[in-house]
Coordinates of C-alpha atoms in Angstrom, one line a residue:
Chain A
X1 CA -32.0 22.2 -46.3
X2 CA -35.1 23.0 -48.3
X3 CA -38.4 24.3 -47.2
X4 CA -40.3 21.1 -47.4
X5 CA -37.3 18.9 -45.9
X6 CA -37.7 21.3 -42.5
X7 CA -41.3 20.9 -42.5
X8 CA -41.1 17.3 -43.2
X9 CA -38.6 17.1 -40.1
X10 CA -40.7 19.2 -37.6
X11 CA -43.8 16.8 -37.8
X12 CA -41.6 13.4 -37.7
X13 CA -40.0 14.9 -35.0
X14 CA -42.7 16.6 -32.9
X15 CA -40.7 19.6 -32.5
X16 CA -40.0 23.1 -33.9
X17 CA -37.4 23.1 -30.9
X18 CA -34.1 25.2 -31.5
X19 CA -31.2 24.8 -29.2
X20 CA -29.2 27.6 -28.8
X21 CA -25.7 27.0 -28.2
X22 CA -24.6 30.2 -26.8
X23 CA -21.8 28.3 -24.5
X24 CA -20.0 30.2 -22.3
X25 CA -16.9 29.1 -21.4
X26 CA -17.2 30.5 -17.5
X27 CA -20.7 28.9 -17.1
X28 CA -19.1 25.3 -17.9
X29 CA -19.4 22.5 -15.3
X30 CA -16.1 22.2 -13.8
X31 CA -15.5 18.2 -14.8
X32 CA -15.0 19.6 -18.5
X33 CA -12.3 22.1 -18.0
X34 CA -9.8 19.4 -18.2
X35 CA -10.8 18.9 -21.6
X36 CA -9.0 19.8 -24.5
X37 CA -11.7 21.8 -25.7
X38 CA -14.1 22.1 -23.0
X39 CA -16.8 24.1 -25.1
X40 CA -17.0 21.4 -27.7
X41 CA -17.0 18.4 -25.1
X42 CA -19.6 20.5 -23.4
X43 CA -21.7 21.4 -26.7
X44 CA -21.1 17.7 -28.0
X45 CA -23.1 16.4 -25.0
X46 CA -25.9 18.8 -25.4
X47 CA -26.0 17.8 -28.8
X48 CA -26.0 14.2 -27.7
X49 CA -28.8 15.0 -25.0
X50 CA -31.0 17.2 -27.1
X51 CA -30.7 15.7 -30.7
X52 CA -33.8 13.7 -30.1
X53 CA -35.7 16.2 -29.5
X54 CA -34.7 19.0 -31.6
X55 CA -34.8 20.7 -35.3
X56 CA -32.3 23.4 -35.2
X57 CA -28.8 24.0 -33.7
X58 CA -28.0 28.0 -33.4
X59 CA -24.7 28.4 -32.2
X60 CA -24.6 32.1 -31.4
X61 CA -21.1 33.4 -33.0
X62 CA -20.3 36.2 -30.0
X63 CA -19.6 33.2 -27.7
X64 CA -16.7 31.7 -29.8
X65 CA -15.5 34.9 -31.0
X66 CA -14.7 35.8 -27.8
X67 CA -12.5 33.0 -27.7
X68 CA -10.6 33.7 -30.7
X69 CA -9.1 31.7 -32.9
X70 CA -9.9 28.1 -30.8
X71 CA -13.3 29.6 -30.1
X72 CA -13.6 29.3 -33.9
X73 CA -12.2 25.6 -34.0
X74 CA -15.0 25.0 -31.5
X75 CA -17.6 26.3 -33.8
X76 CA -16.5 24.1 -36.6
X77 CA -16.2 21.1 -34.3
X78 CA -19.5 21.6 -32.7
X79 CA -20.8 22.5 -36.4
X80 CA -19.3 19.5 -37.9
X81 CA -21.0 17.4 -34.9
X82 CA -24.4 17.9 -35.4
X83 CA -26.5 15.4 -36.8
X84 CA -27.4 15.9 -40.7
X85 CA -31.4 16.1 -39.8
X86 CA -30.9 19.5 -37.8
X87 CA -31.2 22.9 -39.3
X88 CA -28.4 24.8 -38.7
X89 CA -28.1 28.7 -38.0
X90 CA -24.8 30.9 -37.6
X91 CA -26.1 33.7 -35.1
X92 CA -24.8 36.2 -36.1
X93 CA -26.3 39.5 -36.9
X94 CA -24.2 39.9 -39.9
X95 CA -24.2 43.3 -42.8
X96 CA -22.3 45.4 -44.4
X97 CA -22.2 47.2 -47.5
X98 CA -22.4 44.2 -50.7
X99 CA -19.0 43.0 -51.1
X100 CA -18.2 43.0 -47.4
X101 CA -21.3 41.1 -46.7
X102 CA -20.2 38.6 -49.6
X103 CA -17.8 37.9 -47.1
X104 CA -19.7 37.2 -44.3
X105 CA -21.9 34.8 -46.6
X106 CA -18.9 32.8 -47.8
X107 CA -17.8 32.6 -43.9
X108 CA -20.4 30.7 -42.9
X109 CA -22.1 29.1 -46.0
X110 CA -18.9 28.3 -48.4
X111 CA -16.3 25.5 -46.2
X112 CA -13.8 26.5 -48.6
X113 CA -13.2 29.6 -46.9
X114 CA -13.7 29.3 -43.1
X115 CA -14.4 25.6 -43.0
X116 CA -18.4 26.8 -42.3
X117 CA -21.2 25.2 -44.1
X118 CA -24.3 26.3 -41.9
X119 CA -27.7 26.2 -43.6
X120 CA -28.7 29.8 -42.3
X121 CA -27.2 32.7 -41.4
X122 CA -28.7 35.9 -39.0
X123 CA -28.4 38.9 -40.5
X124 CA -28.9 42.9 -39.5
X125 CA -31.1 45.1 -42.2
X126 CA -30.4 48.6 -41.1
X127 CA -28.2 48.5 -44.1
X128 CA -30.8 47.4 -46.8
X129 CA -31.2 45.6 -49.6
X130 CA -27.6 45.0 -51.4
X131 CA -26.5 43.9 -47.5
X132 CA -28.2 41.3 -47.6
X133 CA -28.5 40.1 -51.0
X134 CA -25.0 38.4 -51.4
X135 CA -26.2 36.3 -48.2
X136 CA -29.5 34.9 -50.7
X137 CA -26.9 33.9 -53.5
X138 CA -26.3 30.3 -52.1
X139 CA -28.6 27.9 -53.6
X140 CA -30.4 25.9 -50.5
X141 CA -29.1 28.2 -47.5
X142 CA -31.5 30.7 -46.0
X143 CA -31.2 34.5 -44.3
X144 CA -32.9 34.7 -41.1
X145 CA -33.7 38.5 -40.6
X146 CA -34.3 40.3 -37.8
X147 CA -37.6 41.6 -37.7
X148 CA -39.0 42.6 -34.1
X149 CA -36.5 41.7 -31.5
X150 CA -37.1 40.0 -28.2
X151 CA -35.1 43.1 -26.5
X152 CA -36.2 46.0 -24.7
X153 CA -34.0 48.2 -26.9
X154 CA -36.9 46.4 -29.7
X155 CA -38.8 49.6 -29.1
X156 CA -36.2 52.4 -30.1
X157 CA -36.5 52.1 -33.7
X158 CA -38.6 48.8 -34.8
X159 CA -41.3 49.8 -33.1
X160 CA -41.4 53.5 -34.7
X161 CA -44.4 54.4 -37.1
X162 CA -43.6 54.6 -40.4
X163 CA -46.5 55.8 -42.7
X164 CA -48.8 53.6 -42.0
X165 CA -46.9 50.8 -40.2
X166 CA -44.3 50.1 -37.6
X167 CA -40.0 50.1 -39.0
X168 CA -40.1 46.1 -38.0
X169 CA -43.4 45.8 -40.8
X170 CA -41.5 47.6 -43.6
X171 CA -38.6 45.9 -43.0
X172 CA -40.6 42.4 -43.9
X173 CA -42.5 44.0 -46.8
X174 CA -39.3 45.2 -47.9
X175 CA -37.4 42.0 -47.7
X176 CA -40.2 39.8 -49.6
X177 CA -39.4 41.6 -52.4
X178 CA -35.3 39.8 -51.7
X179 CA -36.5 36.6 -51.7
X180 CA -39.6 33.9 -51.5
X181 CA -40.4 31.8 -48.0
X182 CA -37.7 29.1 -49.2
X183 CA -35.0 31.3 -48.0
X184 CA -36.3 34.2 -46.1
X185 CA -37.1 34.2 -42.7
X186 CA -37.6 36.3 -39.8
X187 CA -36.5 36.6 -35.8
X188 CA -39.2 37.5 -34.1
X189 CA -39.1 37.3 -30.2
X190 CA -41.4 35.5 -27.7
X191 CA -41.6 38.0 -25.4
X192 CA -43.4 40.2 -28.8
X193 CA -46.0 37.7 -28.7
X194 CA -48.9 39.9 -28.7
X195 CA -47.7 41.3 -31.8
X196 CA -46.9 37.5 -33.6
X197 CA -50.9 37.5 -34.9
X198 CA -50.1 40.5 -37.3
X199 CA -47.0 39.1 -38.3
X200 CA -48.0 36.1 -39.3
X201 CA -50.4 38.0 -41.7
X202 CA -47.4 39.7 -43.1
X203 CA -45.5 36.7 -43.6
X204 CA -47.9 34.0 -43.8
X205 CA -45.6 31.2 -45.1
X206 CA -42.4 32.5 -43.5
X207 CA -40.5 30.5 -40.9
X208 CA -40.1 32.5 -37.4
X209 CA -37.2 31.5 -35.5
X210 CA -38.2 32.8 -32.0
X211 CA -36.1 33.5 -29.4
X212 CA -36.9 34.7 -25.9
X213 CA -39.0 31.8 -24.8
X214 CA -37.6 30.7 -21.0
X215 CA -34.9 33.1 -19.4
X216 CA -36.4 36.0 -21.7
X217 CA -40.1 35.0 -20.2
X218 CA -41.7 34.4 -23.2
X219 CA -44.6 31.6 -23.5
X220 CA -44.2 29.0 -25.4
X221 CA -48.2 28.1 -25.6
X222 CA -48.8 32.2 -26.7
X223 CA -46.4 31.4 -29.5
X224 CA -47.3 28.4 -30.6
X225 CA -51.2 29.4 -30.7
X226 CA -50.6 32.7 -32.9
X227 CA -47.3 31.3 -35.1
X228 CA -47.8 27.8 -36.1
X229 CA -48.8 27.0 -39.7
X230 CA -49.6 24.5 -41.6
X231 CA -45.9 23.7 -42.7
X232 CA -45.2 24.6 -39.1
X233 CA -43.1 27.7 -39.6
X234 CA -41.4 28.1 -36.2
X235 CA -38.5 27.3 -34.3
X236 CA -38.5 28.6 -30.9
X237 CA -35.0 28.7 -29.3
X238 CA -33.9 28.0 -26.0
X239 CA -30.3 28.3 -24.8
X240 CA -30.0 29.6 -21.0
X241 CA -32.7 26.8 -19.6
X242 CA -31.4 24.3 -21.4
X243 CA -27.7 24.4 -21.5
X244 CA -27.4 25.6 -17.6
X245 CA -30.4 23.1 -16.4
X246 CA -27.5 21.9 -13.9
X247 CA -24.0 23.4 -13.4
X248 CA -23.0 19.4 -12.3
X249 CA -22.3 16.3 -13.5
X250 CA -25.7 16.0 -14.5
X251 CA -25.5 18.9 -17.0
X252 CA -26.6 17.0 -20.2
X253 CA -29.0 14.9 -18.4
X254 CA -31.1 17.8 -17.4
X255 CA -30.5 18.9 -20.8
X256 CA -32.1 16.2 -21.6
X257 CA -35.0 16.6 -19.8
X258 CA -35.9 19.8 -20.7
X259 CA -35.5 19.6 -24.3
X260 CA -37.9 16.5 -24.2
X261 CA -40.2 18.7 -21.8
X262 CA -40.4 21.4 -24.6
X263 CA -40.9 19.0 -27.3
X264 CA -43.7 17.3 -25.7
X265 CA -45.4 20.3 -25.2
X266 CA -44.8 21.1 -28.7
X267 CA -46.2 18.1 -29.9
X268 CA -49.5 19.2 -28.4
X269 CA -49.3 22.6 -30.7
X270 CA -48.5 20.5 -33.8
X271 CA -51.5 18.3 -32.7
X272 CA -53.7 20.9 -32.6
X273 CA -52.3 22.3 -35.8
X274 CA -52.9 18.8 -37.5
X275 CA -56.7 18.4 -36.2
X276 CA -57.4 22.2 -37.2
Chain B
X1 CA -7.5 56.8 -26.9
X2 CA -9.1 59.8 -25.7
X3 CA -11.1 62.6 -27.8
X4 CA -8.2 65.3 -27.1
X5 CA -5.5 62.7 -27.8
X6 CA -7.3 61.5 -31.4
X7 CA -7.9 65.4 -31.8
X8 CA -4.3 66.1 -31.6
X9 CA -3.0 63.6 -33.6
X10 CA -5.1 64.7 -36.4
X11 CA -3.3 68.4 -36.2
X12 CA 0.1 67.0 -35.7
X13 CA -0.4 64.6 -38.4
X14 CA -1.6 67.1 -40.3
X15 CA -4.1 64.2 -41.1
X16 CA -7.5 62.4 -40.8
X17 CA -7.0 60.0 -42.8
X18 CA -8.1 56.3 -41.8
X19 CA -6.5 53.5 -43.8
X20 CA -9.2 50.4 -44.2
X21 CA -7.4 46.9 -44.1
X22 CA -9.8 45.2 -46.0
X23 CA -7.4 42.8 -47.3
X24 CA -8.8 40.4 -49.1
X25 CA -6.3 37.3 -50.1
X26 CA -7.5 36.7 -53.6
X27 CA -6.2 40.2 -54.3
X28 CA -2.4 39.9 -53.0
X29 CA 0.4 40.6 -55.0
X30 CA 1.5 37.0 -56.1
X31 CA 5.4 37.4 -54.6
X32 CA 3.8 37.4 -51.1
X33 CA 2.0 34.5 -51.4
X34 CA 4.8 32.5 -50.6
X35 CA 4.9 34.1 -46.6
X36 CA 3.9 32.0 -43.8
X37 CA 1.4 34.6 -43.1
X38 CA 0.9 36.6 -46.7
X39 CA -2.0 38.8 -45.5
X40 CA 0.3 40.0 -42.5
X41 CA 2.9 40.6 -44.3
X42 CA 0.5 42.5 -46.8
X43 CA -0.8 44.7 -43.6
X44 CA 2.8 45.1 -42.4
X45 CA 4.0 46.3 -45.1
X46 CA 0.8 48.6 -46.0
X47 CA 0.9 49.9 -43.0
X48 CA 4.8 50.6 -43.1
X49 CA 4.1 52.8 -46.4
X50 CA 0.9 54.6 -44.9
X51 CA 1.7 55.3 -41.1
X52 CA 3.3 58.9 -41.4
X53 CA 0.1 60.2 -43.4
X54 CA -2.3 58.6 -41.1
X55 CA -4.3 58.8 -38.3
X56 CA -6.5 55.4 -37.9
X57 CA -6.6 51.9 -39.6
X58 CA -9.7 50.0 -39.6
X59 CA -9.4 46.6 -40.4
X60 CA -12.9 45.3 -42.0
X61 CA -13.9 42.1 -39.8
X62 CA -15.7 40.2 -42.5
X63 CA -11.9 40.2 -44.9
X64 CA -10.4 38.2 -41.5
X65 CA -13.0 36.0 -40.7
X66 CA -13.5 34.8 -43.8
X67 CA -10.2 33.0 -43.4
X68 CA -11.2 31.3 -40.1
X69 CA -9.0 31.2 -37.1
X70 CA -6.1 31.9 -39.2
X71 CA -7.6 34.8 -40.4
X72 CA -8.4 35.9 -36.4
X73 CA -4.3 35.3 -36.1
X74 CA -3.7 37.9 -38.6
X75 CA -5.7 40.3 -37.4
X76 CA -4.0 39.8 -33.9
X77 CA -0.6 40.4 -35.6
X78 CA -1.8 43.5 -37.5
X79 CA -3.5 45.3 -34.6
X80 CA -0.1 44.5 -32.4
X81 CA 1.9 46.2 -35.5
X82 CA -0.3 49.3 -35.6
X83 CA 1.4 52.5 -34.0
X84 CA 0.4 53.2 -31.5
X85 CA -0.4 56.9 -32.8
X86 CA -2.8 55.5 -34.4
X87 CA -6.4 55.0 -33.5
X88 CA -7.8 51.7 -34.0
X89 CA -11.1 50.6 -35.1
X90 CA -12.9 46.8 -35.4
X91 CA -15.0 47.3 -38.3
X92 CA -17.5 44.4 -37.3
X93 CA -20.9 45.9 -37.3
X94 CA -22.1 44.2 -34.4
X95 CA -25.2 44.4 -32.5
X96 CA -27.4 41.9 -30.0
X97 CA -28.9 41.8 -27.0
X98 CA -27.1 42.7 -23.6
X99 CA -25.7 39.7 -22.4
X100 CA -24.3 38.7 -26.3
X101 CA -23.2 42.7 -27.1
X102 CA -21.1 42.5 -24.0
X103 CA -19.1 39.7 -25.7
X104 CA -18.6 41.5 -28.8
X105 CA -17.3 44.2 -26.6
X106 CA -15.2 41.9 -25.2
X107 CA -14.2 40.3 -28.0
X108 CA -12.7 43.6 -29.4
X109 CA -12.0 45.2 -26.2
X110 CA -10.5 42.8 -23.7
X111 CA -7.1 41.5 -24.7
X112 CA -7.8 38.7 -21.8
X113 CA -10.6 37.1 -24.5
X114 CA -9.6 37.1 -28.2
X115 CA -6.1 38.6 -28.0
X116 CA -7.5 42.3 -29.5
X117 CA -7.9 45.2 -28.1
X118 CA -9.1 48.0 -30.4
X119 CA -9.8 51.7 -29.6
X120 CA -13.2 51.2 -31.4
X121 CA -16.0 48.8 -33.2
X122 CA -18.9 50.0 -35.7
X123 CA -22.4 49.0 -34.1
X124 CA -25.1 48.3 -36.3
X125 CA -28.5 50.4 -34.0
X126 CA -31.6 48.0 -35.7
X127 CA -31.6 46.3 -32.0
X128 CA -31.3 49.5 -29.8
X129 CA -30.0 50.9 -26.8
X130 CA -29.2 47.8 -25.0
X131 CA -27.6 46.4 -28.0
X132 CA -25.2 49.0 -27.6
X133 CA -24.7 50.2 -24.0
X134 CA -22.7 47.2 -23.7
X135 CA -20.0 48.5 -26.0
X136 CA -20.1 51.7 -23.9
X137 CA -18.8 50.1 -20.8
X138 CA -15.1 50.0 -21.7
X139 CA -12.8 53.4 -20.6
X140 CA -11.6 55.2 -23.3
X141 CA -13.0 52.9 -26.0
X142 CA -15.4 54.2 -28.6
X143 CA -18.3 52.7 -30.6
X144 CA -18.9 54.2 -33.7
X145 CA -22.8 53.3 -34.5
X146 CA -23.9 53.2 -38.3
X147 CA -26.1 56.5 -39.5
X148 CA -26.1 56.6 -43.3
X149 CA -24.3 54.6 -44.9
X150 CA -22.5 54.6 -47.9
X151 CA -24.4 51.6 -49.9
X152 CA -27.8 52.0 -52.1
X153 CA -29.3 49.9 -49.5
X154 CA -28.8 53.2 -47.0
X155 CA -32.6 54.6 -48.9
X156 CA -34.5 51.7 -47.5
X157 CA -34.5 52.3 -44.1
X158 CA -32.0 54.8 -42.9
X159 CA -33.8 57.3 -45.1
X160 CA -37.4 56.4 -44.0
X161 CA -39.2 59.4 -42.5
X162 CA -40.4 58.6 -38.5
X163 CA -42.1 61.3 -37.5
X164 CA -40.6 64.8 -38.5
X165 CA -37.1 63.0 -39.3
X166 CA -35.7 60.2 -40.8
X167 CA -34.7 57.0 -39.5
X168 CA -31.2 57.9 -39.3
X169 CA -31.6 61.4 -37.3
X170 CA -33.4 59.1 -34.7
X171 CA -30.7 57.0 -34.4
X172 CA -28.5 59.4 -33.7
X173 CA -30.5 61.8 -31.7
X174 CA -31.1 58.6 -29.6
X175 CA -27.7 57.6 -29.2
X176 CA -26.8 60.8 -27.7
X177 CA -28.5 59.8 -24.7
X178 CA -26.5 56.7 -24.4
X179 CA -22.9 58.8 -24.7
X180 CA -21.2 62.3 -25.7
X181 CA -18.6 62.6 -28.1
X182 CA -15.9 61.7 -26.0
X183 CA -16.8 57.8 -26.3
X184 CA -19.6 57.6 -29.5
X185 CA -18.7 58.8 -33.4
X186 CA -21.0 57.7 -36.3
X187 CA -20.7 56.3 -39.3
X188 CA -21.8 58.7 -42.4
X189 CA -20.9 57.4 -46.3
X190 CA -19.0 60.3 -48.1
X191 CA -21.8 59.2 -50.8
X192 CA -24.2 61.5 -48.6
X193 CA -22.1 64.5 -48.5
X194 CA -25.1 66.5 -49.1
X195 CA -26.6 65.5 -45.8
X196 CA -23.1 66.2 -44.5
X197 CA -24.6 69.8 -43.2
X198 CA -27.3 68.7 -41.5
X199 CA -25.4 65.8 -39.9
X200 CA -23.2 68.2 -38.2
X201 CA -26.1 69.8 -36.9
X202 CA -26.7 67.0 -35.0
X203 CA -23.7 66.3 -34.3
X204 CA -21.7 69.2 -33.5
X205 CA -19.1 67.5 -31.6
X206 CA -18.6 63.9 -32.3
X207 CA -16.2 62.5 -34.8
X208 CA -17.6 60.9 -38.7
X209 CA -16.2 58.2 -39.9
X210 CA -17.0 58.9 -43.4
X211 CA -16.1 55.7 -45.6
X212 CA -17.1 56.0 -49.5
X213 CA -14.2 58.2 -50.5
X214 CA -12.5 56.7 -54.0
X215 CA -13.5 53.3 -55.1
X216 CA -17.2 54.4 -53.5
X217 CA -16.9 58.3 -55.7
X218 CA -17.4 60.0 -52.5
X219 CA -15.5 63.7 -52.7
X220 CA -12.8 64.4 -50.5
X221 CA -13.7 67.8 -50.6
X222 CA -17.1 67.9 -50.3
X223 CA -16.7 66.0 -47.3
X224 CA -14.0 67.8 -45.6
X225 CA -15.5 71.2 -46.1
X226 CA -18.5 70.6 -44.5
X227 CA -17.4 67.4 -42.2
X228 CA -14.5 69.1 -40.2
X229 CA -14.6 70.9 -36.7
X230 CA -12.3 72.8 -34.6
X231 CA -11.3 69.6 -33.2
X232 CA -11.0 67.6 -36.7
X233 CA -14.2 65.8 -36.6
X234 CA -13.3 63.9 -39.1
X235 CA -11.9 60.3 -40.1
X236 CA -12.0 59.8 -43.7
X237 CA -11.5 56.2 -44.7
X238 CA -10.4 54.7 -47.7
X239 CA -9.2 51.6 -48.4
X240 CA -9.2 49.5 -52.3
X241 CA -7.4 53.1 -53.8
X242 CA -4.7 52.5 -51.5
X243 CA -4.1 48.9 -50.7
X244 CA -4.4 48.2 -54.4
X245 CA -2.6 51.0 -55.9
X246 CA -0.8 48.6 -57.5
X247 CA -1.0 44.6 -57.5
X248 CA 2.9 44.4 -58.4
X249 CA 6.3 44.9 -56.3
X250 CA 5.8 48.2 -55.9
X251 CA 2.0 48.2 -54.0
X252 CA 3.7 49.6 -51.0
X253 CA 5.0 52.2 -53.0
X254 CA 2.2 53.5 -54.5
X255 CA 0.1 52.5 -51.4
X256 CA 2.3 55.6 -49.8
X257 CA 2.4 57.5 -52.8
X258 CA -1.9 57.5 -53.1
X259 CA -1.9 58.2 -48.9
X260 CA 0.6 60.8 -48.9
X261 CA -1.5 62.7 -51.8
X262 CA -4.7 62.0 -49.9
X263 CA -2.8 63.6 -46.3
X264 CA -1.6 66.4 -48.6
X265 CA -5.3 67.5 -49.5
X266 CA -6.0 67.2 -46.0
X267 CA -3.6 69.5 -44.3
X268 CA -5.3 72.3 -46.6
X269 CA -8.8 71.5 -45.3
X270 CA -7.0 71.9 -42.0
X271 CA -5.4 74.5 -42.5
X272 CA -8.5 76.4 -43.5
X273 CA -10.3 75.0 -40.3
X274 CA -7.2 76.6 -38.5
X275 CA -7.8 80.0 -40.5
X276 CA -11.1 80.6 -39.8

């Protein structure tokens, strides 16, 4: 997906909404363990639920890992299930020295090898440059770096002065020297929304994918006010509040209901953004 | 495995040697292509040639799951082959916050989830001490967290200067908080042997993994002689100069041969450790 196409999709939709599928297979409602695979009848009607209401699908990769090999047939099930007008992102906090993260890249961006074609991939820069350059070699699929986390753990090292600016700042400057705003973006999390103002000077046309808003305790208004661009530039992700709205037979209906919740109250933002 | 036990072995073995399974399948001697499972059999037989020299095998994550779930079934079957004089490590590079590190841990930990159960993983630090303390949970399992690295890349952050020290002392000053040496080693590229000395400093007491020997032009030497302890210290890795020794009938052969000459050099580092 190109850089226009998800801006395109954000204001016909109304929503830089993210749905994080980080589906656990012990937090399932119990009516779907009699599935055969109960994580992808599960993620299958959160999809269905959410779709409507949604840009992005981030299925984060620890939770089908964990499963091993059938957690991986999940992934590509749920992969292969959502709709062609969602963004997709692999999260998973991928890097490694160049021809080990070449492999990572063809796992989730090249089907011939894992079956994977996900538009973006996560990916971890304490390594540098040459680990994450083989992940910007695939024409149209985009590396989503992590920046300043939504984690307390955020403040051991990204938060540390460097010269004149903070590890999480260099690491940016550093990384628009990789690759332009068509295939470069950042993770930046909600609960660092004091700090989103003066990243959005350092990456002005950048997309943020933001995590953190809802179980984390970020605010959703905070981040839309300081992040959104003209282009729109974010997707916020919510996984916890939307996936576990109900443990019953309800699950996806209160799914349902929140993703439309947050995408209403996106559609204000955008408003604003539009008027402005 | 325990730091006495993984100490031992190494004098025993006469060895530090770690063996890296990055087995890639485009690279397989072509009469093995034909096995129902070629890059098991590959492993098996690798590891047949290579156990009496060595101490560790560290199968590289990205070479598996690039395959997709078959590739997870091979890893299954060459972790269950390893000796179980051997110490294992997941090199996976993982890193997230708490509640997804704990299923990496699992993942790699808990035979109960994906089937594996290694004595270690690699950690990448960017996300910080709760993207690691998760790892930490496990008896008698080890993370091994990146320092400085083996890859270019290693100068654009690891090598920063925060405060009086650079990026990758305060990593590892940090982690010692979170662990002593009986559960935490770090990861330090044979390409920075010069920084070798200063590492130790740091680090009197836990175990290197030191990859970048061979194919990388890190020196064995150089390495050893300012890398090992009284207790070893040490796990050198190699991996392309011994799996492909040789891409014909005889790559097991001359997989032994390169390991037994590489154990060979070792037991005189070791035996000057022992002398002085």
């Amino acid at each position: 997906m190109t850089y226009s196409e998800l801006s395109n999709l954000i204001f016909q939709k109304q929503s830089y909404l993210c749905v994080g599928l980080d589906t656990d297979p012990r937090k399932l409602p119990h009516h779907l363990l009699t599935e055969p695979d109960p994580v992808f009848a599960f993620n299958k009607a959160i999809i269905d639920a959410t779709a409507e209401f949604t840009v992005a699908y981030k299925p984060n990769i620890a939770f089908y890992e964990a499963q091993g090999p059938r957690g991986w047939e999940s992934l590509k099930k749920t992969l292969d299930y959502i709709p062609a007008d969602c963004f997709t992102i692999a999260d998973a906090k991928r890097g490694d020295i160049g021809n080990t993260s070449d492999l990572y890249a063809r796992t989730f961006f090249d089907p011939a090898a894992a079956g994977l074609s996900f538009d973006s991939v996560t990916v971890a820069p304490y390594m540098g440059h040459d680990s994450v350059l083989p992940f910007l070699a695939y024409e149209n699929k985009w590396v989503i770096l992590l920046a300043l986390t939504s984690n307390p753990g955020s403040a051991d090292f990204q938060r540390q002065q460097v010269g004149d600016q903070e590890l999480f700042e260099l690491v940016m400057e550093a990384a628009h020297s990789w690759a332009g705003a068509d295939k470069l973006m950042f993770v930046v999390g909600a609960t660092q929304a004091n700090e989103l103002s003066r990243i959005r000077e350092l990456a002005p046309d950048n997309f943020l994918l933001v995590p953190g808003v809802g179980a984390q305790g970020g605010s959703l208004e905070e981040v839309s006010r300081r992040g959104l661009t003209a282009a729109g530039g974010l997707l916020v992700n919510a996984s916890r509040s939307i996936l576990y709205a109900s443990s019953g037979l309800d699950f996806a209906d209160k799914a349902r209901v929140e993703a439309s919740s947050l995408q209403k109250e996106m559609a204000g933002y955008l408003d604003d953004i539009i008027k402005n």
